[in-house]
PDB file of N, CA and C in Angstrom:
ATOM      1  N   UNK A  56      84.019 -27.345 -79.975  1.00  0.00           N
ATOM      2  CA  UNK A  56      83.970 -27.115 -81.339  1.00  0.00           C
ATOM      3  C   UNK A  56      82.291 -27.366 -80.745  1.00  0.00           C
ATOM      4  N   UNK A  57      81.050 -26.475 -81.291  1.00  0.00           N
ATOM      5  CA  UNK A  57      79.682 -26.389 -80.822  1.00  0.00           C
ATOM      6  C   UNK A  57      79.676 -26.964 -82.583  1.00  0.00           C
ATOM      7  N   UNK A  58      78.537 -27.988 -82.677  1.00  0.00           N
ATOM      8  CA  UNK A  58      77.753 -28.097 -83.658  1.00  0.00           C
ATOM      9  C   UNK A  58      76.490 -27.295 -84.654  1.00  0.00           C
ATOM     10  N   UNK A  59      76.773 -27.680 -85.396  1.00  0.00           N
ATOM     11  CA  UNK A  59      75.579 -26.301 -85.726  1.00  0.00           C
ATOM     12  C   UNK A  59      74.153 -26.453 -85.661  1.00  0.00           C
ATOM     13  N   UNK A  60      74.319 -28.197 -85.101  1.00  0.00           N
ATOM     14  CA  UNK A  60      72.460 -28.244 -84.484  1.00  0.00           C
ATOM     15  C   UNK A  60      71.763 -28.064 -83.507  1.00  0.00           C
ATOM     16  N   UNK A  61      72.984 -27.903 -82.906  1.00  0.00           N
ATOM     17  CA  UNK A  61      73.177 -27.517 -81.100  1.00  0.00           C
ATOM     18  C   UNK A  61      73.372 -26.438 -80.314  1.00  0.00           C
ATOM     19  N   UNK A  62      72.869 -25.372 -81.958  1.00  0.00           N
ATOM     20  CA  UNK A  62      72.602 -24.048 -81.190  1.00  0.00           C
ATOM     21  C   UNK A  62      71.569 -23.762 -80.225  1.00  0.00           C
ATOM     22  N   UNK A  63      71.713 -22.689 -79.296  1.00  0.00           N
ATOM     23  CA  UNK A  63      70.838 -22.302 -78.800  1.00  0.00           C
ATOM     24  C   UNK A  63      70.083 -21.420 -79.557  1.00  0.00           C
ATOM     25  N   UNK A  64      68.631 -21.180 -79.505  1.00  0.00           N
ATOM     26  CA  UNK A  64      67.926 -19.756 -80.029  1.00  0.00           C
ATOM     27  C   UNK A  64      68.418 -18.803 -80.727  1.00  0.00           C
ATOM     28  N   UNK A  65      69.560 -17.987 -79.277  1.00  0.00           N
ATOM     29  CA  UNK A  65      69.911 -16.980 -80.054  1.00  0.00           C
ATOM     30  C   UNK A  65      71.253 -17.168 -80.819  1.00  0.00           C
ATOM     31  N   UNK A  66      71.150 -18.097 -80.151  1.00  0.00           N
ATOM     32  CA  UNK A  66      73.351 -18.430 -81.127  1.00  0.00           C
ATOM     33  C   UNK A  66      72.786 -18.636 -82.251  1.00  0.00           C
ATOM     34  N   UNK A  67      71.360 -19.997 -82.653  1.00  0.00           N
ATOM     35  CA  UNK A  67      71.089 -19.544 -84.078  1.00  0.00           C
ATOM     36  C   UNK A  67      70.483 -18.085 -85.155  1.00  0.00           C
ATOM     37  N   UNK A  68      70.464 -17.402 -84.310  1.00  0.00           N
ATOM     38  CA  UNK A  68      69.677 -16.325 -85.237  1.00  0.00           C
ATOM     39  C   UNK A  68      71.262 -15.013 -85.331  1.00  0.00           C
ATOM     40  N   UNK A  69      72.120 -14.842 -84.371  1.00  0.00           N
ATOM     41  CA  UNK A  69      72.677 -15.036 -84.508  1.00  0.00           C
ATOM     42  C   UNK A  69      73.911 -15.171 -85.841  1.00  0.00           C
ATOM     43  N   UNK A  70      74.308 -16.402 -85.781  1.00  0.00           N
ATOM     44  CA  UNK A  70      74.434 -16.991 -87.151  1.00  0.00           C
ATOM     45  C   UNK A  70      73.607 -15.889 -88.415  1.00  0.00           C
ATOM     46  N   UNK A  71      72.551 -16.287 -88.635  1.00  0.00           N
ATOM     47  CA  UNK A  71      71.425 -15.443 -89.656  1.00  0.00           C
ATOM     48  C   UNK A  71      71.976 -13.926 -89.569  1.00  0.00           C
ATOM     49  N   UNK A  72      71.820 -13.630 -88.104  1.00  0.00           N
ATOM     50  CA  UNK A  72      72.288 -12.019 -88.925  1.00  0.00           C
ATOM     51  C   UNK A  72      73.853 -11.996 -89.539  1.00  0.00           C
ATOM     52  N   UNK A  73      74.966 -13.124 -89.235  1.00  0.00           N
ATOM     53  CA  UNK A  73      76.572 -12.835 -89.940  1.00  0.00           C
ATOM     54  C   UNK A  73      76.297 -13.888 -91.583  1.00  0.00           C
ATOM     55  N   UNK A  74      75.519 -14.520 -91.086  1.00  0.00           N
ATOM     56  CA  UNK A  74      75.548 -14.902 -92.862  1.00  0.00           C
ATOM     57  C   UNK A  74      74.411 -13.578 -93.268  1.00  0.00           C
ATOM     58  N   UNK A  75      73.307 -13.377 -93.154  1.00  0.00           N
ATOM     59  CA  UNK A  75      72.634 -11.753 -94.079  1.00  0.00           C
ATOM     60  C   UNK A  75      73.499 -10.787 -93.863  1.00  0.00           C
ATOM     61  N   UNK A  76      74.875 -10.040 -93.156  1.00  0.00           N
ATOM     62  CA  UNK A  76      75.707  -9.603 -93.701  1.00  0.00           C
ATOM     63  C   UNK A  76      76.860  -9.716 -93.992  1.00  0.00           C
ATOM     64  N   UNK A  77      77.026 -10.758 -94.350  1.00  0.00           N
ATOM     65  CA  UNK A  77      77.261 -11.832 -96.034  1.00  0.00           C
ATOM     66  C   UNK A  77      77.030 -11.636 -96.987  1.00  0.00           C
ATOM     67  N   UNK A  78      75.898 -11.947 -97.012  1.00  0.00           N
ATOM     68  CA  UNK A  78      75.352 -11.967 -98.327  1.00  0.00           C
ATOM     69  C   UNK A  78      74.991 -10.442 -99.273  1.00  0.00           C
ATOM     70  N   UNK A  79      75.101  -9.618 -97.860  1.00  0.00           N
ATOM     71  CA  UNK A  79      74.761  -8.220 -98.473  1.00  0.00           C
ATOM     72  C   UNK A  79      75.992  -7.641 -98.996  1.00  0.00           C
ATOM     73  N   UNK A  80      77.025  -8.014 -98.508  1.00  0.00           N
ATOM     74  CA  UNK A  80      78.796  -7.524 -98.472  1.00  0.00           C
ATOM     75  C   UNK A  80      79.034  -8.531 -99.853  1.00  0.00           C
ATOM     76  N   UNK A  81      78.535 -10.131-100.158  1.00  0.00           N
ATOM     77  CA  UNK A  81      78.903 -10.567-101.703  1.00  0.00           C
ATOM     78  C   UNK A  81      78.291  -9.714-103.102  1.00  0.00           C
ATOM     79  N   UNK A  82      76.903  -9.315-103.145  1.00  0.00           N
ATOM     80  CA  UNK A  82      76.390  -8.650-103.267  1.00  0.00           C
ATOM     81  C   UNK A  82      77.016  -7.925-103.950  1.00  0.00           C
ATOM     82  N   UNK A  83      77.524  -6.867-102.916  1.00  0.00           N
ATOM     83  CA  UNK A  83      78.010  -6.200-103.536  1.00  0.00           C
ATOM     84  C   UNK A  83      79.660  -5.482-103.881  1.00  0.00           C
ATOM     85  N   UNK A  84      80.141  -6.678-103.239  1.00  0.00           N
ATOM     86  CA  UNK A  84      81.612  -6.096-103.656  1.00  0.00           C
ATOM     87  C   UNK A  84      81.460  -6.570-104.805  1.00  0.00           C
ATOM     88  N   UNK A  85      82.949  -5.905-105.275  1.00  0.00           N
ATOM     89  CA  UNK A  85      83.174  -5.954-106.795  1.00  0.00           C
ATOM     90  C   UNK A  85      83.665  -7.209-108.126  1.00  0.00           C
ATOM     91  N   UNK A  86      84.245  -8.125-107.116  1.00  0.00           N
ATOM     92  CA  UNK A  86      84.505  -9.156-107.881  1.00  0.00           C
ATOM     93  C   UNK A  86      83.577 -10.154-107.998  1.00  0.00           C
ATOM     94  N   UNK A  87      82.504 -11.113-107.003  1.00  0.00           N
ATOM     95  CA  UNK A  87      82.201 -11.738-106.608  1.00  0.00           C
ATOM     96  C   UNK A  87      80.686 -11.581-107.243  1.00  0.00           C
ATOM     97  N   UNK A  88      79.831  -9.992-106.989  1.00  0.00           N
ATOM     98  CA  UNK A  88      79.129  -9.240-106.917  1.00  0.00           C
ATOM     99  C   UNK A  88      78.668  -9.782-108.789  1.00  0.00           C
ATOM    100  N   UNK A  89      80.039  -9.319-109.387  1.00  0.00           N
ATOM    101  CA  UNK A  89      79.471 -10.167-110.706  1.00  0.00           C
ATOM    102  C   UNK A  89      78.853 -10.375-111.270  1.00  0.00           C
ATOM    103  N   UNK A  90      77.934 -10.978-112.532  1.00  0.00           N
ATOM    104  CA  UNK A  90      77.154 -11.356-113.255  1.00  0.00           C
ATOM    105  C   UNK A  90      77.684 -13.072-113.790  1.00  0.00           C
ATOM    106  N   UNK A  91      78.907 -12.637-113.517  1.00  0.00           N
ATOM    107  CA  UNK A  91      79.384 -13.618-114.199  1.00  0.00           C
ATOM    108  C   UNK A  91      79.630 -15.101-113.383  1.00  0.00           C
ATOM    109  N   UNK A  92      79.745 -14.642-112.198  1.00  0.00           N
ATOM    110  CA  UNK A  92      79.675 -15.169-111.027  1.00  0.00           C
ATOM    111  C   UNK A  92      78.534 -16.767-111.416  1.00  0.00           C
ATOM    112  N   UNK A  93      78.466 -17.774-111.049  1.00  0.00           N
ATOM    113  CA  UNK A  93      76.952 -18.001-110.516  1.00  0.00           C
ATOM    114  C   UNK A  93      76.519 -17.800-108.735  1.00  0.00           C
ATOM    115  N   UNK A  94      75.421 -18.064-109.273  1.00  0.00           N
ATOM    116  CA  UNK A  94      74.643 -18.363-108.427  1.00  0.00           C
ATOM    117  C   UNK A  94      74.570 -19.051-106.536  1.00  0.00           C
ATOM    118  N   UNK A  95      75.496 -20.616-107.200  1.00  0.00           N
ATOM    119  CA  UNK A  95      75.559 -21.132-106.642  1.00  0.00           C
ATOM    120  C   UNK A  95      76.828 -20.879-105.983  1.00  0.00           C
ATOM    121  N   UNK A  96      78.438 -20.399-106.534  1.00  0.00           N
ATOM    122  CA  UNK A  96      79.635 -19.685-106.021  1.00  0.00           C
ATOM    123  C   UNK A  96      78.885 -18.728-104.993  1.00  0.00           C
ATOM    124  N   UNK A  97      78.587 -17.898-105.566  1.00  0.00           N
ATOM    125  CA  UNK A  97      78.314 -16.510-103.712  1.00  0.00           C
ATOM    126  C   UNK A  97      77.274 -17.238-103.123  1.00  0.00           C
ATOM    127  N   UNK A  98      76.629 -18.537-103.077  1.00  0.00           N
ATOM    128  CA  UNK A  98      75.335 -18.744-101.760  1.00  0.00           C
ATOM    129  C   UNK A  98      76.765 -19.636-100.478  1.00  0.00           C
ATOM    130  N   UNK A  99      77.441 -20.611-101.540  1.00  0.00           N
ATOM    131  CA  UNK A  99      78.830 -21.326-100.897  1.00  0.00           C
ATOM    132  C   UNK A  99      79.250 -20.445 -99.930  1.00  0.00           C
ATOM    133  N   UNK A 100      79.893 -19.472-101.401  1.00  0.00           N
ATOM    134  CA  UNK A 100      81.097 -18.594-100.209  1.00  0.00           C
ATOM    135  C   UNK A 100      80.498 -17.724 -98.922  1.00  0.00           C
ATOM    136  N   UNK A 101      79.320 -17.509 -99.186  1.00  0.00           N
ATOM    137  CA  UNK A 101      78.545 -16.495 -98.115  1.00  0.00           C
ATOM    138  C   UNK A 101      78.677 -17.381 -97.162  1.00  0.00           C
ATOM    139  N   UNK A 102      77.868 -18.968 -96.919  1.00  0.00           N
ATOM    140  CA  UNK A 102      77.390 -19.686 -96.196  1.00  0.00           C
ATOM    141  C   UNK A 102      79.325 -19.909 -95.575  1.00  0.00           C
ATOM    142  N   UNK A 103      80.675 -20.151 -96.155  1.00  0.00           N
ATOM    143  CA  UNK A 103      81.839 -20.901 -95.732  1.00  0.00           C
ATOM    144  C   UNK A 103      81.761 -19.803 -94.924  1.00  0.00           C
ATOM    145  N   UNK A 104      82.068 -18.304 -94.988  1.00  0.00           N
ATOM    146  CA  UNK A 104      82.737 -17.138 -94.649  1.00  0.00           C
ATOM    147  C   UNK A 104      81.756 -17.297 -92.910  1.00  0.00           C
ATOM    148  N   UNK A 105      80.115 -17.045 -93.109  1.00  0.00           N
ATOM    149  CA  UNK A 105      80.042 -17.024 -92.027  1.00  0.00           C
ATOM    150  C   UNK A 105      79.789 -18.035 -90.933  1.00  0.00           C
ATOM    151  N   UNK A 106      80.174 -19.195 -91.715  1.00  0.00           N
ATOM    152  CA  UNK A 106      80.852 -20.552 -90.807  1.00  0.00           C
ATOM    153  C   UNK A 106      81.960 -20.337 -90.245  1.00  0.00           C
ATOM    154  N   UNK A 107      83.188 -19.250 -90.816  1.00  0.00           N
ATOM    155  CA  UNK A 107      83.875 -19.417 -90.139  1.00  0.00           C
ATOM    156  C   UNK A 107      84.269 -18.068 -89.379  1.00  0.00           C
ATOM    157  N   UNK A 108      83.223 -16.517 -89.599  1.00  0.00           N
ATOM    158  CA  UNK A 108      83.754 -16.187 -88.353  1.00  0.00           C
ATOM    159  C   UNK A 108      82.468 -16.246 -87.273  1.00  0.00           C
ATOM    160  N   UNK A 109      81.944 -16.924 -86.940  1.00  0.00           N
ATOM    161  CA  UNK A 109      80.857 -17.574 -85.537  1.00  0.00           C
ATOM    162  C   UNK A 109      81.068 -18.150 -84.784  1.00  0.00           C
ATOM    163  N   UNK A 110      82.802 -18.149 -85.052  1.00  0.00           N
ATOM    164  CA  UNK A 110      83.104 -19.241 -83.851  1.00  0.00           C
ATOM    165  C   UNK A 110      84.055 -17.323 -83.667  1.00  0.00           C
ATOM    166  N   UNK A 111      84.127 -16.655 -83.782  1.00  0.00           N
ATOM    167  CA  UNK A 111      85.304 -15.406 -83.939  1.00  0.00           C
ATOM    168  C   UNK A 111      83.959 -14.103 -83.214  1.00  0.00           C
ATOM    169  N   UNK A 112      82.793 -14.372 -83.193  1.00  0.00           N
ATOM    170  CA  UNK A 112      82.385 -13.484 -82.930  1.00  0.00           C
ATOM    171  C   UNK A 112      81.583 -13.678 -81.361  1.00  0.00           C
ATOM    172  N   UNK A 113      81.676 -12.619 -80.278  1.00  0.00           N
ATOM    173  CA  UNK A 113      81.697 -12.928 -78.961  1.00  0.00           C
ATOM    174  C   UNK A 113      80.827 -12.060 -78.674  1.00  0.00           C
ATOM    175  N   UNK A 114      80.102 -12.386 -77.924  1.00  0.00           N
ATOM    176  CA  UNK A 114      78.057 -11.882 -77.695  1.00  0.00           C
ATOM    177  C   UNK A 114      78.091 -12.456 -76.776  1.00  0.00           C
ATOM    178  N   UNK A 115      77.177 -11.094 -75.945  1.00  0.00           N
ATOM    179  CA  UNK A 115      76.373 -11.276 -74.068  1.00  0.00           C
ATOM    180  C   UNK A 115      74.814 -11.850 -74.331  1.00  0.00           C
ATOM    181  N   UNK A 116      75.282 -12.886 -74.584  1.00  0.00           N
ATOM    182  CA  UNK A 116      73.623 -13.398 -74.727  1.00  0.00           C
ATOM    183  C   UNK A 116      72.309 -12.783 -73.506  1.00  0.00           C
ATOM    184  N   UNK A 117      73.633 -12.367 -72.936  1.00  0.00           N
ATOM    185  CA  UNK A 117      71.796 -11.352 -71.849  1.00  0.00           C
ATOM    186  C   UNK A 117      71.606 -10.637 -72.596  1.00  0.00           C
ATOM    187  N   UNK A 118      72.432  -9.857 -73.426  1.00  0.00           N
ATOM    188  CA  UNK A 118      72.133  -8.968 -74.337  1.00  0.00           C
ATOM    189  C   UNK A 118      71.226  -8.816 -74.967  1.00  0.00           C
ATOM    190  N   UNK A 119      70.721 -10.159 -75.652  1.00  0.00           N
ATOM    191  CA  UNK A 119      69.877 -10.558 -76.781  1.00  0.00           C
ATOM    192  C   UNK A 119      68.881 -11.177 -75.595  1.00  0.00           C
ATOM    193  N   UNK A 120      68.227 -10.976 -75.151  1.00  0.00           N
ATOM    194  CA  UNK A 120      67.259 -11.430 -73.846  1.00  0.00           C
ATOM    195  C   UNK A 120      65.798 -11.295 -75.147  1.00  0.00           C
ATOM    196  N   UNK A 121      65.766 -10.415 -75.888  1.00  0.00           N
ATOM    197  CA  UNK A 121      64.153  -9.775 -76.386  1.00  0.00           C
ATOM    198  C   UNK A 121      65.227  -9.795 -77.492  1.00  0.00           C
ATOM    199  N   UNK A 122      65.625  -9.967 -78.319  1.00  0.00           N
ATOM    200  CA  UNK A 122      66.060 -10.406 -79.747  1.00  0.00           C
ATOM    201  C   UNK A 122      64.683 -10.873 -80.528  1.00  0.00           C
ATOM    202  N   UNK A 123      63.949 -11.477 -79.824  1.00  0.00           N
ATOM    203  CA  UNK A 123      62.789 -12.221 -81.188  1.00  0.00           C
ATOM    204  C   UNK A 123      61.747 -10.241 -81.396  1.00  0.00           C
ATOM    205  N   UNK A 124      61.663  -9.325 -80.918  1.00  0.00           N
ATOM    206  CA  UNK A 124      61.036  -7.948 -80.729  1.00  0.00           C
ATOM    207  C   UNK A 124      61.883  -7.070 -81.972  1.00  0.00           C
ATOM    208  N   UNK A 125      62.918  -6.983 -81.923  1.00  0.00           N
ATOM    209  CA  UNK A 125      63.666  -6.368 -82.572  1.00  0.00           C
ATOM    210  C   UNK A 125      65.298  -7.048 -83.438  1.00  0.00           C
ATOM    211  N   UNK A 126      64.200  -8.630 -84.201  1.00  0.00           N
ATOM    212  CA  UNK A 126      65.082  -8.812 -85.170  1.00  0.00           C
ATOM    213  C   UNK A 126      64.941  -8.641 -86.474  1.00  0.00           C
ATOM    214  N   UNK A 127      63.927  -8.031 -86.976  1.00  0.00           N
ATOM    215  CA  UNK A 127      63.704  -7.077 -88.263  1.00  0.00           C
ATOM    216  C   UNK A 127      64.683  -5.520 -87.849  1.00  0.00           C
ATOM    217  N   UNK A 128      65.026  -5.006 -87.181  1.00  0.00           N
ATOM    218  CA  UNK A 128      66.058  -4.096 -87.225  1.00  0.00           C
ATOM    219  C   UNK A 128      67.424  -4.241 -87.390  1.00  0.00           C
ATOM    220  N   UNK A 129      67.571  -5.417 -86.500  1.00  0.00           N
ATOM    221  CA  UNK A 129      68.860  -5.857 -86.861  1.00  0.00           C
ATOM    222  C   UNK A 129      69.246  -6.046 -87.892  1.00  0.00           C
ATOM    223  N   UNK A 130      68.617  -6.857 -88.286  1.00  0.00           N
ATOM    224  CA  UNK A 130      68.430  -7.735 -89.784  1.00  0.00           C
ATOM    225  C   UNK A 130      68.751  -6.740 -90.804  1.00  0.00           C
ATOM    226  N   UNK A 131      67.911  -5.519 -90.919  1.00  0.00           N
ATOM    227  CA  UNK A 131      68.005  -4.571 -91.765  1.00  0.00           C
ATOM    228  C   UNK A 131      68.901  -3.438 -91.420  1.00  0.00           C
ATOM    229  N   UNK A 132      70.221  -3.546 -90.294  1.00  0.00           N
ATOM    230  CA  UNK A 132      70.994  -2.773 -89.879  1.00  0.00           C
ATOM    231  C   UNK A 132      72.311  -4.217 -90.265  1.00  0.00           C
ATOM    232  N   UNK A 133      72.467  -5.020 -90.268  1.00  0.00           N
ATOM    233  CA  UNK A 133      73.592  -5.917 -91.084  1.00  0.00           C
ATOM    234  C   UNK A 133      73.371  -6.098 -92.295  1.00  0.00           C
ATOM    235  N   UNK A 134      71.962  -5.761 -93.007  1.00  0.00           N
ATOM    236  CA  UNK A 134      72.260  -6.043 -94.642  1.00  0.00           C
ATOM    237  C   UNK A 134      73.046  -4.310 -94.893  1.00  0.00           C
ATOM    238  N   UNK A 135      72.489  -3.480 -94.380  1.00  0.00           N
ATOM    239  CA  UNK A 135      73.249  -1.768 -94.758  1.00  0.00           C
ATOM    240  C   UNK A 135      74.488  -1.721 -94.012  1.00  0.00           C
ATOM    241  N   UNK A 136      74.775  -2.724 -93.315  1.00  0.00           N
ATOM    242  CA  UNK A 136      76.458  -2.602 -93.201  1.00  0.00           C
ATOM    243  C   UNK A 136      77.216  -3.353 -93.927  1.00  0.00           C
ATOM    244  N   UNK A 137      76.839  -4.367 -94.730  1.00  0.00           N
ATOM    245  CA  UNK A 137      77.208  -5.279 -95.339  1.00  0.00           C
ATOM    246  C   UNK A 137      77.531  -4.906 -96.906  1.00  0.00           C
ATOM    247  N   UNK A 138      75.810  -3.849 -97.014  1.00  0.00           N
ATOM    248  CA  UNK A 138      76.140  -3.717 -97.826  1.00  0.00           C
ATOM    249  C   UNK A 138      77.259  -2.245 -98.722  1.00  0.00           C
ATOM    250  N   UNK A 139      77.573  -1.667 -97.674  1.00  0.00           N
ATOM    251  CA  UNK A 139      78.303  -0.004 -97.354  1.00  0.00           C
ATOM    252  C   UNK A 139      79.653  -0.826 -97.369  1.00  0.00           C
ATOM    253  N   UNK A 140      79.573  -1.896 -96.773  1.00  0.00           N
ATOM    254  CA  UNK A 140      80.947  -2.723 -97.098  1.00  0.00           C
ATOM    255  C   UNK A 140      81.061  -2.262 -98.456  1.00  0.00           C
ATOM    256  N   UNK A 141      80.278  -3.521 -99.183  1.00  0.00           N
ATOM    257  CA  UNK A 141      80.678  -4.282-100.186  1.00  0.00           C
ATOM    258  C   UNK A 141      81.190  -3.081-101.165  1.00  0.00           C
ATOM    259  N   UNK A 142      80.016  -1.680-101.246  1.00  0.00           N
ATOM    260  CA  UNK A 142      80.194  -0.372-101.828  1.00  0.00           C
ATOM    261  C   UNK A 142      81.597   0.318-101.713  1.00  0.00           C
ATOM    262  N   UNK A 143      82.285   0.237-100.008  1.00  0.00           N
ATOM    263  CA  UNK A 143      83.592   1.321-100.267  1.00  0.00           C
ATOM    264  C   UNK A 143      84.449  -0.563-100.556  1.00  0.00           C
ATOM    265  N   UNK A 144      84.337  -1.745-101.331  1.00  0.00           N
ATOM    266  CA  UNK A 144      85.167  -2.070-101.239  1.00  0.00           C
ATOM    267  C   UNK A 144      85.244  -2.194-103.394  1.00  0.00           C
ATOM    268  N   UNK A 145      83.696  -1.979-103.249  1.00  0.00           N
ATOM    269  CA  UNK A 145      83.851  -1.596-104.618  1.00  0.00           C
ATOM    270  C   UNK A 145      84.481   0.115-105.576  1.00  0.00           C
ATOM    271  N   UNK A 146      84.327   1.130-104.078  1.00  0.00           N
ATOM    272  CA  UNK A 146      84.568   2.263-105.037  1.00  0.00           C
ATOM    273  C   UNK A 146      86.153   2.266-104.601  1.00  0.00           C
ATOM    274  N   UNK A 147      86.868   1.403-103.882  1.00  0.00           N
ATOM    275  CA  UNK A 147      88.220   1.135-103.740  1.00  0.00           C
ATOM    276  C   UNK A 147      88.853   0.553-104.825  1.00  0.00           C
ATOM    277  N   UNK A 148      87.541  -0.468-105.350  1.00  0.00           N
ATOM    278  CA  UNK A 148      88.692  -1.258-106.745  1.00  0.00           C
ATOM    279  C   UNK A 148      88.611  -0.201-107.734  1.00  0.00           C
ATOM    280  N   UNK A 149      87.323   0.458-107.612  1.00  0.00           N
ATOM    281  CA  UNK A 149      86.768   1.726-109.226  1.00  0.00           C
ATOM    282  C   UNK A 149      88.224   2.879-108.627  1.00  0.00           C
ATOM    283  N   UNK A 150      88.895   3.315-107.915  1.00  0.00           N
ATOM    284  CA  UNK A 150      89.626   4.309-107.516  1.00  0.00           C
ATOM    285  C   UNK A 150      91.026   4.201-108.061  1.00  0.00           C
ATOM    286  N   UNK A 151      91.707   2.805-107.500  1.00  0.00           N
ATOM    287  CA  UNK A 151      93.033   2.022-108.184  1.00  0.00           C
ATOM    288  C   UNK A 151      92.737   1.183-109.795  1.00  0.00           C
ATOM    289  N   UNK A 152      91.216   0.749-110.241  1.00  0.00           N
ATOM    290  CA  UNK A 152      91.687   1.274-111.891  1.00  0.00           C
ATOM    291  C   UNK A 152      91.787   2.442-112.152  1.00  0.00           C
ATOM    292  N   UNK A 153      91.621   3.648-111.922  1.00  0.00           N
ATOM    293  CA  UNK A 153      91.572   4.912-112.571  1.00  0.00           C
ATOM    294  C   UNK A 153      92.517   4.814-112.384  1.00  0.00           C
ATOM    295  N   UNK A 154      93.229   4.770-111.335  1.00  0.00           N
ATOM    296  CA  UNK A 154      94.602   5.630-110.835  1.00  0.00           C
ATOM    297  C   UNK A 154      95.494   4.939-111.593  1.00  0.00           C
ATOM    298  N   UNK A 155      95.011   3.616-112.368  1.00  0.00           N
ATOM    299  CA  UNK A 155      96.055   2.613-113.414  1.00  0.00           C
ATOM    300  C   UNK A 155      96.041   3.312-114.274  1.00  0.00           C
TER     301      UNK A 155
END
């Protein structure tokens, strides 16, 4: 098991991309996105989810050689995917509450 302080730059950037997606998902999700949940809980949940998902992500490191050039576009894409997933989850919860 790799520890977080022994990661290469590419793996650290991939971890940060996972963290960006988790933050966007939690912000847009119906349960944890509400103002009643404190920001500390949201941040800790994002970190725990990113740490749990990081070993499951398999990426070809040769594919990300030029990662520094397009890191902003990758971060924006991850944030957009996280927001879309969160809003789809919110839409599902609203649909279930309207039918019930």
